[in-house]
Amino acid sequence: MASLESALTFRLVEAGAHRSGLMKIYREVFREERSEEQFRWKYEECSRGPMVVNTAWDERRGVDGLAGAFGSYPRSFLHAGRMITVFQDADAMVDPAYRGQGIFGRLTDGLNAEIARRGCPFHFGYPNRQSAPLLRKRPEVKMLELSRAYAFPIGFANAASVRLGLEGAQGKVAAVVGGLAVRAWNGLHRYGRRTGLSLEPVTRFDERTLAWSHETAQHYRFCPVRDQDFLNWRAIDVPPTVKPGMLCFWFTEANRKLGYCVLYNDAPRRVLKLIDVLCERPAERLGRCIAAIRAFAIDQRFDVITTNVAGALHQKALEENGFWPAGVVAAYLLVTAPEAMERQTCDESFWLQLPIDRDNYDY
């Protein structure tokens, strides 16, 4: 095994110039395939600019010496009435042969320094089992458990298999019996009733979404900006592997656009994923928009709607529309400007986060 004292160096790189090496270590670490097109979209074509990637190299191996990488891409947030830049982390990767030598910490140090140099108060991400214990040890990290997973059941097939672990004949019986009970419950509460809102397909997002971001930001101290560049990158101009499942709709009433939603059709499981939702006058209208999504899912015979949300306004709207809390999704902040963040209380109004703010749609 190589040692840090031998020949490891750390440096920031342009993702595009090291595309093949980053794709290779991604496959080795995560055991997943990602096409070059997926890589370009995620690393090089982000709406606010390409990822900042800090890397570790074993110089003895030459051009094949990539031992680790940690990337972060710029995001626009609204805070105290003005737009600021923060960074969102993705893909902390250390080659298995080099683990246990403090590489992740040194990759993080370099990323922190660059993000601080750019004047950004923090970067954030969603830890996995390997990174969470390491992050918790760092003094500049705030671990947040503000996101709640939610589910709105329409049938019972996923609950029988995922929640109850039932298979075969037992699973089929549970799905039928449970489905009858769920549909009776939804019918009793008239969850399938029309809301007066229409769902019209989005071809391209436009400038209205920025105005809705500003309205939503009045309810949160940090609110991710949903401008047209971000939404078109994240929901419209996506790789072909993701495109078939994307469902983007305007909420309209009397031919006027009141908001939008981004949904994802996980067709094999008949799961509808609520990826994002924003509207004008959200304190009054957000619940109605969620009710329109709920009616759409019932009409299209999905088995369940799932999502995860941080933010009191959105969580309240979901719960008032029959969504059940189903767990907690952890996030972290790596604070790069302590003086700017020291007075921030991490409560339910700290920030808004939805699945579109995570790194993928696989949840």
mmCIF file of C-alpha atoms in Angstrom:
data_model
loop_
_atom_site.group_PDB
_atom_site.id
_atom_site.type_symbol
_atom_site.label_atom_id
_atom_site.label_comp_id
_atom_site.label_asym_id
_atom_site.label_seq_id
_atom_site.Cartn_x
_atom_site.Cartn_y
_atom_site.Cartn_z
ATOM 1 C CA MET A 1 0.000 0.000 0.000
ATOM 2 C CA ALA A 2 1.249 3.481 -0.827
ATOM 3 C CA SER A 3 1.924 5.954 1.988
ATOM 4 C CA LEU A 4 1.240 9.668 2.084
ATOM 5 C CA GLU A 5 4.917 10.310 2.598
ATOM 6 C CA SER A 6 5.788 8.580 -0.666
ATOM 7 C CA ALA A 7 4.497 10.596 -3.568
ATOM 8 C CA LEU A 8 0.969 11.888 -3.005
ATOM 9 C CA THR A 9 0.279 15.443 -4.135
ATOM 10 C CA PHE A 10 -2.964 17.417 -3.966
ATOM 11 C CA ARG A 11 -4.167 19.925 -6.546
ATOM 12 C CA LEU A 12 -7.273 21.509 -8.038
ATOM 13 C CA VAL A 13 -7.988 20.410 -11.604
ATOM 14 C CA GLU A 14 -10.416 21.146 -14.422
ATOM 15 C CA ALA A 15 -12.841 18.244 -14.600
ATOM 16 C CA GLY A 16 -12.919 18.139 -18.394
ATOM 17 C CA ALA A 17 -9.164 17.783 -18.670
ATOM 18 C CA HIS A 18 -9.247 14.697 -16.428
ATOM 19 C CA ARG A 19 -12.561 13.223 -17.517
ATOM 20 C CA SER A 20 -11.364 9.673 -18.144
ATOM 21 C CA GLY A 21 -9.506 9.409 -14.830
ATOM 22 C CA LEU A 22 -12.437 10.793 -12.836
ATOM 23 C CA MET A 23 -14.857 8.440 -14.569
ATOM 24 C CA LYS A 24 -12.553 5.511 -13.846
ATOM 25 C CA ILE A 25 -12.251 6.222 -10.121
ATOM 26 C CA TYR A 26 -16.002 6.852 -9.948
ATOM 27 C CA ARG A 27 -16.661 3.355 -11.293
ATOM 28 C CA GLU A 28 -14.161 1.822 -8.878
ATOM 29 C CA VAL A 29 -15.506 3.594 -5.796
ATOM 30 C CA PHE A 30 -19.271 3.573 -6.406
ATOM 31 C CA ARG A 31 -19.511 0.432 -8.546
ATOM 32 C CA GLU A 32 -21.776 2.277 -10.965
ATOM 33 C CA GLU A 33 -21.501 3.070 -14.636
ATOM 34 C CA ARG A 34 -21.788 6.659 -15.797
ATOM 35 C CA SER A 35 -21.606 7.583 -19.460
ATOM 36 C CA GLU A 36 -19.377 10.370 -20.725
ATOM 37 C CA GLU A 37 -22.519 12.382 -21.452
ATOM 38 C CA GLN A 38 -23.688 12.001 -17.852
ATOM 39 C CA PHE A 39 -20.266 13.062 -16.648
ATOM 40 C CA ARG A 40 -20.176 16.157 -18.872
ATOM 41 C CA TRP A 41 -23.655 17.186 -17.710
ATOM 42 C CA LYS A 42 -22.831 16.793 -14.038
ATOM 43 C CA TYR A 43 -19.238 18.056 -13.916
ATOM 44 C CA GLU A 44 -18.807 20.430 -16.830
ATOM 45 C CA GLU A 45 -22.209 21.839 -17.829
ATOM 46 C CA CYS A 46 -23.573 23.022 -14.457
ATOM 47 C CA SER A 47 -25.698 26.137 -14.768
ATOM 48 C CA ARG A 48 -23.349 28.365 -12.732
ATOM 49 C CA GLY A 49 -20.101 26.915 -14.040
ATOM 50 C CA PRO A 50 -18.125 23.670 -13.865
ATOM 51 C CA MET A 51 -17.225 21.811 -10.717
ATOM 52 C CA VAL A 52 -14.239 22.701 -8.604
ATOM 53 C CA VAL A 53 -12.436 19.378 -8.183
ATOM 54 C CA ASN A 54 -9.656 18.779 -5.673
ATOM 55 C CA THR A 55 -7.578 15.699 -6.408
ATOM 56 C CA ALA A 56 -4.922 13.476 -4.863
ATOM 57 C CA TRP A 57 -2.236 11.978 -7.111
ATOM 58 C CA ASP A 58 0.322 9.235 -6.663
ATOM 59 C CA GLU A 59 3.065 10.689 -8.839
ATOM 60 C CA ARG A 60 4.788 7.315 -9.171
ATOM 61 C CA ARG A 61 1.916 6.138 -11.368
ATOM 62 C CA GLY A 62 2.106 9.056 -13.784
ATOM 63 C CA VAL A 63 -1.072 9.973 -15.672
ATOM 64 C CA ASP A 64 -2.856 6.982 -14.099
ATOM 65 C CA GLY A 65 -2.039 8.091 -10.571
ATOM 66 C CA LEU A 66 -5.399 9.583 -9.517
ATOM 67 C CA ALA A 67 -5.882 8.355 -5.927
ATOM 68 C CA GLY A 68 -8.821 10.510 -4.852
ATOM 69 C CA ALA A 69 -11.115 13.373 -5.830
ATOM 70 C CA PHE A 70 -13.746 15.578 -4.234
ATOM 71 C CA GLY A 71 -15.832 17.989 -6.307
ATOM 72 C CA SER A 72 -18.243 20.836 -5.667
ATOM 73 C CA TYR A 73 -20.273 22.982 -8.043
ATOM 74 C CA PRO A 74 -21.570 26.553 -7.635
ATOM 75 C CA ARG A 75 -25.182 27.276 -6.733
ATOM 76 C CA SER A 76 -27.122 30.533 -6.365
ATOM 77 C CA PHE A 77 -28.981 31.017 -3.080
ATOM 78 C CA LEU A 78 -31.080 33.881 -1.771
ATOM 79 C CA HIS A 79 -30.156 35.161 1.681
ATOM 80 C CA ALA A 80 -31.420 38.299 3.417
ATOM 81 C CA GLY A 81 -32.834 39.618 0.147
ATOM 82 C CA ARG A 82 -29.699 39.220 -1.938
ATOM 83 C CA MET A 83 -28.227 36.535 -4.141
ATOM 84 C CA ILE A 84 -25.123 34.739 -2.918
ATOM 85 C CA THR A 85 -23.033 31.840 -4.226
ATOM 86 C CA VAL A 86 -22.585 28.642 -2.261
ATOM 87 C CA PHE A 87 -21.252 25.290 -3.446
ATOM 88 C CA GLN A 88 -22.832 21.841 -3.532
ATOM 89 C CA ASP A 89 -20.547 18.855 -3.015
ATOM 90 C CA ALA A 90 -20.600 15.697 -5.085
ATOM 91 C CA ASP A 91 -18.639 12.464 -5.362
ATOM 92 C CA ALA A 92 -16.059 12.280 -2.591
ATOM 93 C CA MET A 93 -13.908 9.434 -3.912
ATOM 94 C CA VAL A 94 -10.782 7.714 -2.574
ATOM 95 C CA ASP A 95 -9.281 4.729 -4.361
ATOM 96 C CA PRO A 96 -9.683 1.669 -2.075
ATOM 97 C CA ALA A 97 -5.926 1.075 -2.143
ATOM 98 C CA TYR A 98 -5.290 4.469 -0.509
ATOM 99 C CA ARG A 99 -7.959 4.552 2.190
ATOM 100 C CA GLY A 100 -7.189 5.023 5.867
ATOM 101 C CA GLN A 101 -4.434 7.562 5.196
ATOM 102 C CA GLY A 102 -6.338 10.820 5.719
ATOM 103 C CA ILE A 103 -6.814 11.570 2.020
ATOM 104 C CA PHE A 104 -10.478 12.553 2.383
ATOM 105 C CA GLY A 105 -9.546 15.133 5.033
ATOM 106 C CA ARG A 106 -6.871 16.699 2.867
ATOM 107 C CA LEU A 107 -9.179 16.754 -0.156
ATOM 108 C CA THR A 108 -11.752 18.546 1.992
ATOM 109 C CA ASP A 109 -9.153 21.026 3.271
ATOM 110 C CA GLY A 110 -8.252 22.023 -0.267
ATOM 111 C CA LEU A 111 -11.881 22.335 -1.314
ATOM 112 C CA ASN A 112 -12.615 24.486 1.751
ATOM 113 C CA ALA A 113 -9.726 26.803 0.936
ATOM 114 C CA GLU A 114 -10.835 27.324 -2.664
ATOM 115 C CA ILE A 115 -14.487 27.913 -1.766
ATOM 116 C CA ALA A 116 -13.470 30.366 0.968
ATOM 117 C CA ARG A 117 -11.180 32.144 -1.518
ATOM 118 C CA ARG A 118 -14.231 32.675 -3.743
ATOM 119 C CA GLY A 119 -16.058 34.396 -0.896
ATOM 120 C CA CYS A 120 -18.703 31.723 -0.320
ATOM 121 C CA PRO A 121 -19.996 31.141 3.232
ATOM 122 C CA PHE A 122 -20.397 27.367 2.982
ATOM 123 C CA HIS A 123 -20.612 24.279 0.843
ATOM 124 C CA PHE A 124 -23.044 21.484 1.520
ATOM 125 C CA GLY A 125 -23.863 17.917 0.625
ATOM 126 C CA TYR A 126 -25.436 14.651 1.677
ATOM 127 C CA PRO A 127 -23.105 12.219 3.459
ATOM 128 C CA ASN A 128 -22.969 8.475 2.974
ATOM 129 C CA ARG A 129 -21.906 5.861 5.509
ATOM 130 C CA GLN A 130 -18.232 6.375 4.772
ATOM 131 C CA SER A 131 -18.091 10.170 4.781
ATOM 132 C CA ALA A 132 -20.537 10.921 7.622
ATOM 133 C CA PRO A 133 -18.280 9.714 10.499
ATOM 134 C CA LEU A 134 -15.318 11.633 9.065
ATOM 135 C CA LEU A 135 -17.314 14.830 8.560
ATOM 136 C CA ARG A 136 -18.739 14.745 12.081
ATOM 137 C CA LYS A 137 -15.194 15.026 13.473
ATOM 138 C CA ARG A 138 -14.483 18.297 11.675
ATOM 139 C CA PRO A 139 -15.039 21.492 13.708
ATOM 140 C CA GLU A 140 -16.316 23.495 10.721
ATOM 141 C CA VAL A 141 -19.082 20.986 9.931
ATOM 142 C CA LYS A 142 -22.725 21.378 10.905
ATOM 143 C CA MET A 143 -24.730 18.185 10.547
ATOM 144 C CA LEU A 144 -28.367 18.943 9.721
ATOM 145 C CA GLU A 145 -31.337 16.636 10.082
ATOM 146 C CA LEU A 146 -33.941 19.036 8.747
ATOM 147 C CA SER A 147 -35.062 17.055 5.695
ATOM 148 C CA ARG A 148 -37.973 14.671 6.117
ATOM 149 C CA ALA A 149 -38.825 11.905 3.686
ATOM 150 C CA TYR A 150 -42.531 11.780 2.817
ATOM 151 C CA ALA A 151 -44.831 9.331 1.081
ATOM 152 C CA PHE A 152 -48.390 9.641 -0.139
ATOM 153 C CA PRO A 153 -49.760 6.096 -0.641
ATOM 154 C CA ILE A 154 -52.158 5.408 -3.493
ATOM 155 C CA GLY A 155 -51.708 1.635 -3.595
ATOM 156 C CA PHE A 156 -49.809 -0.705 -1.281
ATOM 157 C CA ALA A 157 -47.389 -2.643 -3.492
ATOM 158 C CA ASN A 158 -44.259 -0.691 -2.532
ATOM 159 C CA ALA A 159 -45.213 -0.593 1.125
ATOM 160 C CA ALA A 160 -45.652 -4.371 1.127
ATOM 161 C CA SER A 161 -42.269 -5.038 -0.497
ATOM 162 C CA VAL A 162 -40.097 -2.204 0.867
ATOM 163 C CA ARG A 163 -41.603 -1.493 4.283
ATOM 164 C CA LEU A 164 -42.891 -4.928 5.211
ATOM 165 C CA GLY A 165 -40.399 -7.018 3.235
ATOM 166 C CA LEU A 166 -43.104 -9.307 1.847
ATOM 167 C CA GLU A 167 -42.469 -11.299 -1.321
ATOM 168 C CA GLY A 168 -44.250 -13.804 -3.514
ATOM 169 C CA ALA A 169 -47.828 -14.730 -2.654
ATOM 170 C CA GLN A 170 -47.713 -12.890 0.667
ATOM 171 C CA GLY A 171 -46.609 -9.715 -1.038
ATOM 172 C CA LYS A 172 -49.320 -9.943 -3.676
ATOM 173 C CA VAL A 173 -52.054 -10.523 -1.094
ATOM 174 C CA ALA A 174 -50.791 -7.643 1.057
ATOM 175 C CA ALA A 175 -50.654 -5.356 -1.975
ATOM 176 C CA VAL A 176 -54.278 -6.133 -2.896
ATOM 177 C CA VAL A 177 -55.721 -5.927 0.615
ATOM 178 C CA GLY A 178 -53.624 -2.920 1.597
ATOM 179 C CA GLY A 179 -54.430 -1.224 -1.699
ATOM 180 C CA LEU A 180 -58.166 -1.510 -1.036
ATOM 181 C CA ALA A 181 -57.685 0.052 2.391
ATOM 182 C CA VAL A 182 -55.542 2.894 1.055
ATOM 183 C CA ARG A 183 -57.968 3.697 -1.749
ATOM 184 C CA ALA A 184 -60.863 3.708 0.724
ATOM 185 C CA TRP A 185 -58.928 6.101 2.961
ATOM 186 C CA ASN A 186 -58.102 8.416 0.046
ATOM 187 C CA GLY A 187 -61.695 8.319 -1.137
ATOM 188 C CA LEU A 188 -62.991 9.166 2.334
ATOM 189 C CA HIS A 189 -60.748 12.230 2.401
ATOM 190 C CA ARG A 190 -61.546 13.129 -1.237
ATOM 191 C CA TYR A 191 -57.855 13.248 -2.101
ATOM 192 C CA GLY A 192 -58.573 12.673 -5.788
ATOM 193 C CA ARG A 193 -60.802 15.724 -6.183
ATOM 194 C CA ARG A 194 -59.940 18.381 -8.756
ATOM 195 C CA THR A 195 -58.254 21.544 -7.544
ATOM 196 C CA GLY A 196 -59.047 23.874 -10.433
ATOM 197 C CA LEU A 197 -55.382 23.884 -11.457
ATOM 198 C CA SER A 198 -54.228 22.354 -14.728
ATOM 199 C CA LEU A 199 -50.861 20.690 -15.278
ATOM 200 C CA GLU A 200 -49.390 21.899 -18.573
ATOM 201 C CA PRO A 201 -46.101 20.396 -19.829
ATOM 202 C CA VAL A 202 -43.010 22.612 -19.611
ATOM 203 C CA THR A 203 -40.968 22.922 -22.800
ATOM 204 C CA ARG A 204 -38.490 25.435 -21.366
ATOM 205 C CA PHE A 205 -38.487 27.150 -18.009
ATOM 206 C CA ASP A 206 -38.595 30.950 -18.120
ATOM 207 C CA GLU A 207 -37.938 34.004 -15.966
ATOM 208 C CA ARG A 208 -41.078 33.529 -13.862
ATOM 209 C CA THR A 209 -39.321 30.908 -11.747
ATOM 210 C CA LEU A 210 -36.872 33.510 -10.408
ATOM 211 C CA ALA A 211 -39.750 35.678 -9.151
ATOM 212 C CA TRP A 212 -41.256 32.643 -7.408
ATOM 213 C CA SER A 213 -37.859 31.946 -5.835
ATOM 214 C CA HIS A 214 -37.846 35.440 -4.330
ATOM 215 C CA GLU A 215 -41.352 34.947 -2.938
ATOM 216 C CA THR A 216 -40.399 31.580 -1.437
ATOM 217 C CA ALA A 217 -37.191 33.039 0.023
ATOM 218 C CA GLN A 218 -39.271 35.226 2.337
ATOM 219 C CA HIS A 219 -40.007 32.053 4.335
ATOM 220 C CA TYR A 220 -36.404 30.780 4.600
ATOM 221 C CA ARG A 221 -33.054 32.243 5.590
ATOM 222 C CA PHE A 222 -31.294 30.386 2.768
ATOM 223 C CA CYS A 223 -33.306 29.535 -0.336
ATOM 224 C CA PRO A 224 -31.836 27.911 -3.465
ATOM 225 C CA VAL A 225 -32.539 29.950 -6.571
ATOM 226 C CA ARG A 226 -34.717 28.321 -9.222
ATOM 227 C CA ASP A 227 -33.827 30.478 -12.177
ATOM 228 C CA GLN A 228 -34.401 29.267 -15.706
ATOM 229 C CA ASP A 229 -30.750 28.338 -16.260
ATOM 230 C CA PHE A 230 -30.667 26.034 -13.245
ATOM 231 C CA LEU A 231 -34.043 24.423 -13.956
ATOM 232 C CA ASN A 232 -33.382 23.876 -17.650
ATOM 233 C CA TRP A 233 -30.037 22.259 -16.806
ATOM 234 C CA ARG A 234 -31.391 20.165 -13.936
ATOM 235 C CA ALA A 235 -34.771 19.128 -15.362
ATOM 236 C CA ILE A 236 -34.910 19.680 -19.143
ATOM 237 C CA ASP A 237 -31.431 19.318 -20.667
ATOM 238 C CA VAL A 238 -30.700 16.085 -18.820
ATOM 239 C CA PRO A 239 -28.847 13.011 -20.126
ATOM 240 C CA PRO A 240 -30.868 10.494 -22.188
ATOM 241 C CA THR A 241 -30.716 7.950 -19.361
ATOM 242 C CA VAL A 242 -32.748 10.314 -17.159
ATOM 243 C CA LYS A 243 -34.890 12.061 -19.770
ATOM 244 C CA PRO A 244 -37.676 9.442 -20.190
ATOM 245 C CA GLY A 245 -38.707 9.732 -16.545
ATOM 246 C CA MET A 246 -38.745 13.526 -16.286
ATOM 247 C CA LEU A 247 -42.171 15.172 -16.004
ATOM 248 C CA CYS A 248 -42.137 18.966 -15.804
ATOM 249 C CA PHE A 249 -45.420 20.864 -15.487
ATOM 250 C CA TRP A 250 -46.681 24.404 -15.077
ATOM 251 C CA PHE A 251 -49.588 24.907 -12.713
ATOM 252 C CA THR A 252 -52.077 27.003 -14.667
ATOM 253 C CA GLU A 253 -55.438 28.562 -13.910
ATOM 254 C CA ALA A 254 -57.435 30.533 -16.495
ATOM 255 C CA ASN A 255 -54.398 30.219 -18.800
ATOM 256 C CA ARG A 256 -52.116 31.914 -16.267
ATOM 257 C CA LYS A 257 -49.028 30.213 -14.869
ATOM 258 C CA LEU A 258 -49.014 30.127 -11.061
ATOM 259 C CA GLY A 259 -46.097 27.782 -10.425
ATOM 260 C CA TYR A 260 -44.363 24.622 -11.581
ATOM 261 C CA CYS A 261 -43.408 21.150 -10.460
ATOM 262 C CA VAL A 262 -40.712 18.692 -11.503
ATOM 263 C CA LEU A 263 -41.702 15.035 -11.144
ATOM 264 C CA TYR A 264 -39.903 11.798 -11.938
ATOM 265 C CA ASN A 265 -41.663 8.647 -13.083
ATOM 266 C CA ASP A 266 -39.932 5.608 -11.585
ATOM 267 C CA ALA A 267 -41.933 3.426 -13.935
ATOM 268 C CA PRO A 268 -40.822 -0.093 -12.858
ATOM 269 C CA ARG A 269 -42.060 0.548 -9.313
ATOM 270 C CA ARG A 270 -44.956 2.840 -10.277
ATOM 271 C CA VAL A 271 -43.480 5.477 -7.980
ATOM 272 C CA LEU A 272 -43.955 9.175 -8.728
ATOM 273 C CA LYS A 273 -41.145 11.239 -7.227
ATOM 274 C CA LEU A 274 -41.803 14.863 -6.370
ATOM 275 C CA ILE A 275 -38.478 16.474 -7.281
ATOM 276 C CA ASP A 276 -39.364 20.162 -6.983
ATOM 277 C CA VAL A 277 -42.339 22.500 -6.568
ATOM 278 C CA LEU A 278 -42.533 26.289 -6.434
ATOM 279 C CA CYS A 279 -45.357 28.783 -6.910
ATOM 280 C CA GLU A 280 -46.377 32.379 -6.441
ATOM 281 C CA ARG A 281 -47.805 33.393 -3.042
ATOM 282 C CA PRO A 282 -46.632 30.076 -1.577
ATOM 283 C CA ALA A 283 -48.190 30.549 1.865
ATOM 284 C CA GLU A 284 -51.595 30.537 0.154
ATOM 285 C CA ARG A 285 -51.083 28.373 -2.913
ATOM 286 C CA LEU A 286 -48.428 25.760 -2.233
ATOM 287 C CA GLY A 287 -50.900 23.334 -0.653
ATOM 288 C CA ARG A 288 -53.199 23.645 -3.633
ATOM 289 C CA CYS A 289 -50.327 22.877 -6.003
ATOM 290 C CA ILE A 290 -49.414 19.769 -4.014
ATOM 291 C CA ALA A 291 -53.073 18.713 -4.082
ATOM 292 C CA ALA A 292 -52.953 18.984 -7.891
ATOM 293 C CA ILE A 293 -49.911 16.690 -7.988
ATOM 294 C CA ARG A 294 -51.711 14.274 -5.695
ATOM 295 C CA ALA A 295 -54.799 14.209 -7.959
ATOM 296 C CA PHE A 296 -52.573 13.663 -11.021
ATOM 297 C CA ALA A 297 -50.856 10.687 -9.374
ATOM 298 C CA ILE A 298 -54.169 9.123 -8.376
ATOM 299 C CA ASP A 299 -55.568 9.633 -11.870
ATOM 300 C CA GLN A 300 -52.447 8.062 -13.453
ATOM 301 C CA ARG A 301 -52.638 5.084 -11.061
ATOM 302 C CA PHE A 302 -49.244 5.427 -9.439
ATOM 303 C CA ASP A 303 -48.648 3.329 -6.349
ATOM 304 C CA VAL A 304 -47.099 6.082 -4.222
ATOM 305 C CA ILE A 305 -45.690 9.622 -4.357
ATOM 306 C CA THR A 306 -42.366 10.093 -2.574
ATOM 307 C CA THR A 307 -40.244 13.132 -1.808
ATOM 308 C CA ASN A 308 -37.933 14.608 0.802
ATOM 309 C CA VAL A 309 -38.042 18.205 1.953
ATOM 310 C CA ALA A 310 -36.306 20.537 4.371
ATOM 311 C CA GLY A 311 -38.322 23.633 5.205
ATOM 312 C CA ALA A 312 -41.292 24.330 7.442
ATOM 313 C CA LEU A 313 -43.536 25.858 4.770
ATOM 314 C CA HIS A 314 -43.173 22.913 2.387
ATOM 315 C CA GLN A 315 -43.350 20.261 5.087
ATOM 316 C CA LYS A 316 -46.586 21.744 6.436
ATOM 317 C CA ALA A 317 -48.140 21.817 2.962
ATOM 318 C CA LEU A 318 -47.279 18.156 2.388
ATOM 319 C CA GLU A 319 -48.623 17.011 5.743
ATOM 320 C CA GLU A 320 -51.843 18.967 5.281
ATOM 321 C CA ASN A 321 -52.325 17.137 1.982
ATOM 322 C CA GLY A 322 -52.047 13.623 3.368
ATOM 323 C CA PHE A 323 -48.319 12.921 2.993
ATOM 324 C CA TRP A 324 -46.899 10.692 5.725
ATOM 325 C CA PRO A 325 -43.458 11.351 7.285
ATOM 326 C CA ALA A 326 -41.290 8.351 6.458
ATOM 327 C CA GLY A 327 -37.804 9.135 7.743
ATOM 328 C CA VAL A 328 -34.994 11.670 7.984
ATOM 329 C CA VAL A 329 -32.459 12.694 5.328
ATOM 330 C CA ALA A 330 -29.194 14.050 6.740
ATOM 331 C CA ALA A 331 -27.201 16.876 5.178
ATOM 332 C CA TYR A 332 -24.079 18.763 6.181
ATOM 333 C CA LEU A 333 -22.707 22.272 5.948
ATOM 334 C CA LEU A 334 -18.975 22.862 5.683
ATOM 335 C CA VAL A 335 -18.664 26.434 6.910
ATOM 336 C CA THR A 336 -15.956 28.448 5.161
ATOM 337 C CA ALA A 337 -16.908 31.861 6.602
ATOM 338 C CA PRO A 338 -17.487 31.320 10.358
ATOM 339 C CA GLU A 339 -18.055 35.003 11.088
ATOM 340 C CA ALA A 340 -20.887 35.151 8.544
ATOM 341 C CA MET A 341 -22.538 31.972 9.787
ATOM 342 C CA GLU A 342 -22.077 32.121 13.550
ATOM 343 C CA ARG A 343 -25.487 33.696 14.184
ATOM 344 C CA GLN A 344 -27.425 31.306 11.942
ATOM 345 C CA THR A 345 -29.834 29.048 13.817
ATOM 346 C CA CYS A 346 -30.343 25.737 12.038
ATOM 347 C CA ASP A 347 -34.072 25.331 12.612
ATOM 348 C CA GLU A 348 -36.963 24.387 10.297
ATOM 349 C CA SER A 349 -36.777 27.761 8.533
ATOM 350 C CA PHE A 350 -33.018 27.609 7.949
ATOM 351 C CA TRP A 351 -33.270 26.539 4.313
ATOM 352 C CA LEU A 352 -35.357 24.947 1.617
ATOM 353 C CA GLN A 353 -34.099 21.698 0.116
ATOM 354 C CA LEU A 354 -35.914 19.328 -2.246
ATOM 355 C CA PRO A 355 -34.698 16.303 -4.234
ATOM 356 C CA ILE A 356 -33.673 18.588 -7.109
ATOM 357 C CA ASP A 357 -31.074 19.932 -4.675
ATOM 358 C CA ARG A 358 -29.574 16.508 -4.168
ATOM 359 C CA ASP A 359 -27.014 14.931 -6.425
ATOM 360 C CA ASN A 360 -29.275 12.421 -8.184
ATOM 361 C CA TYR A 361 -32.839 11.203 -8.591
ATOM 362 C CA ASP A 362 -32.164 7.770 -7.088
ATOM 363 C CA TYR A 363 -33.880 7.955 -3.738
#
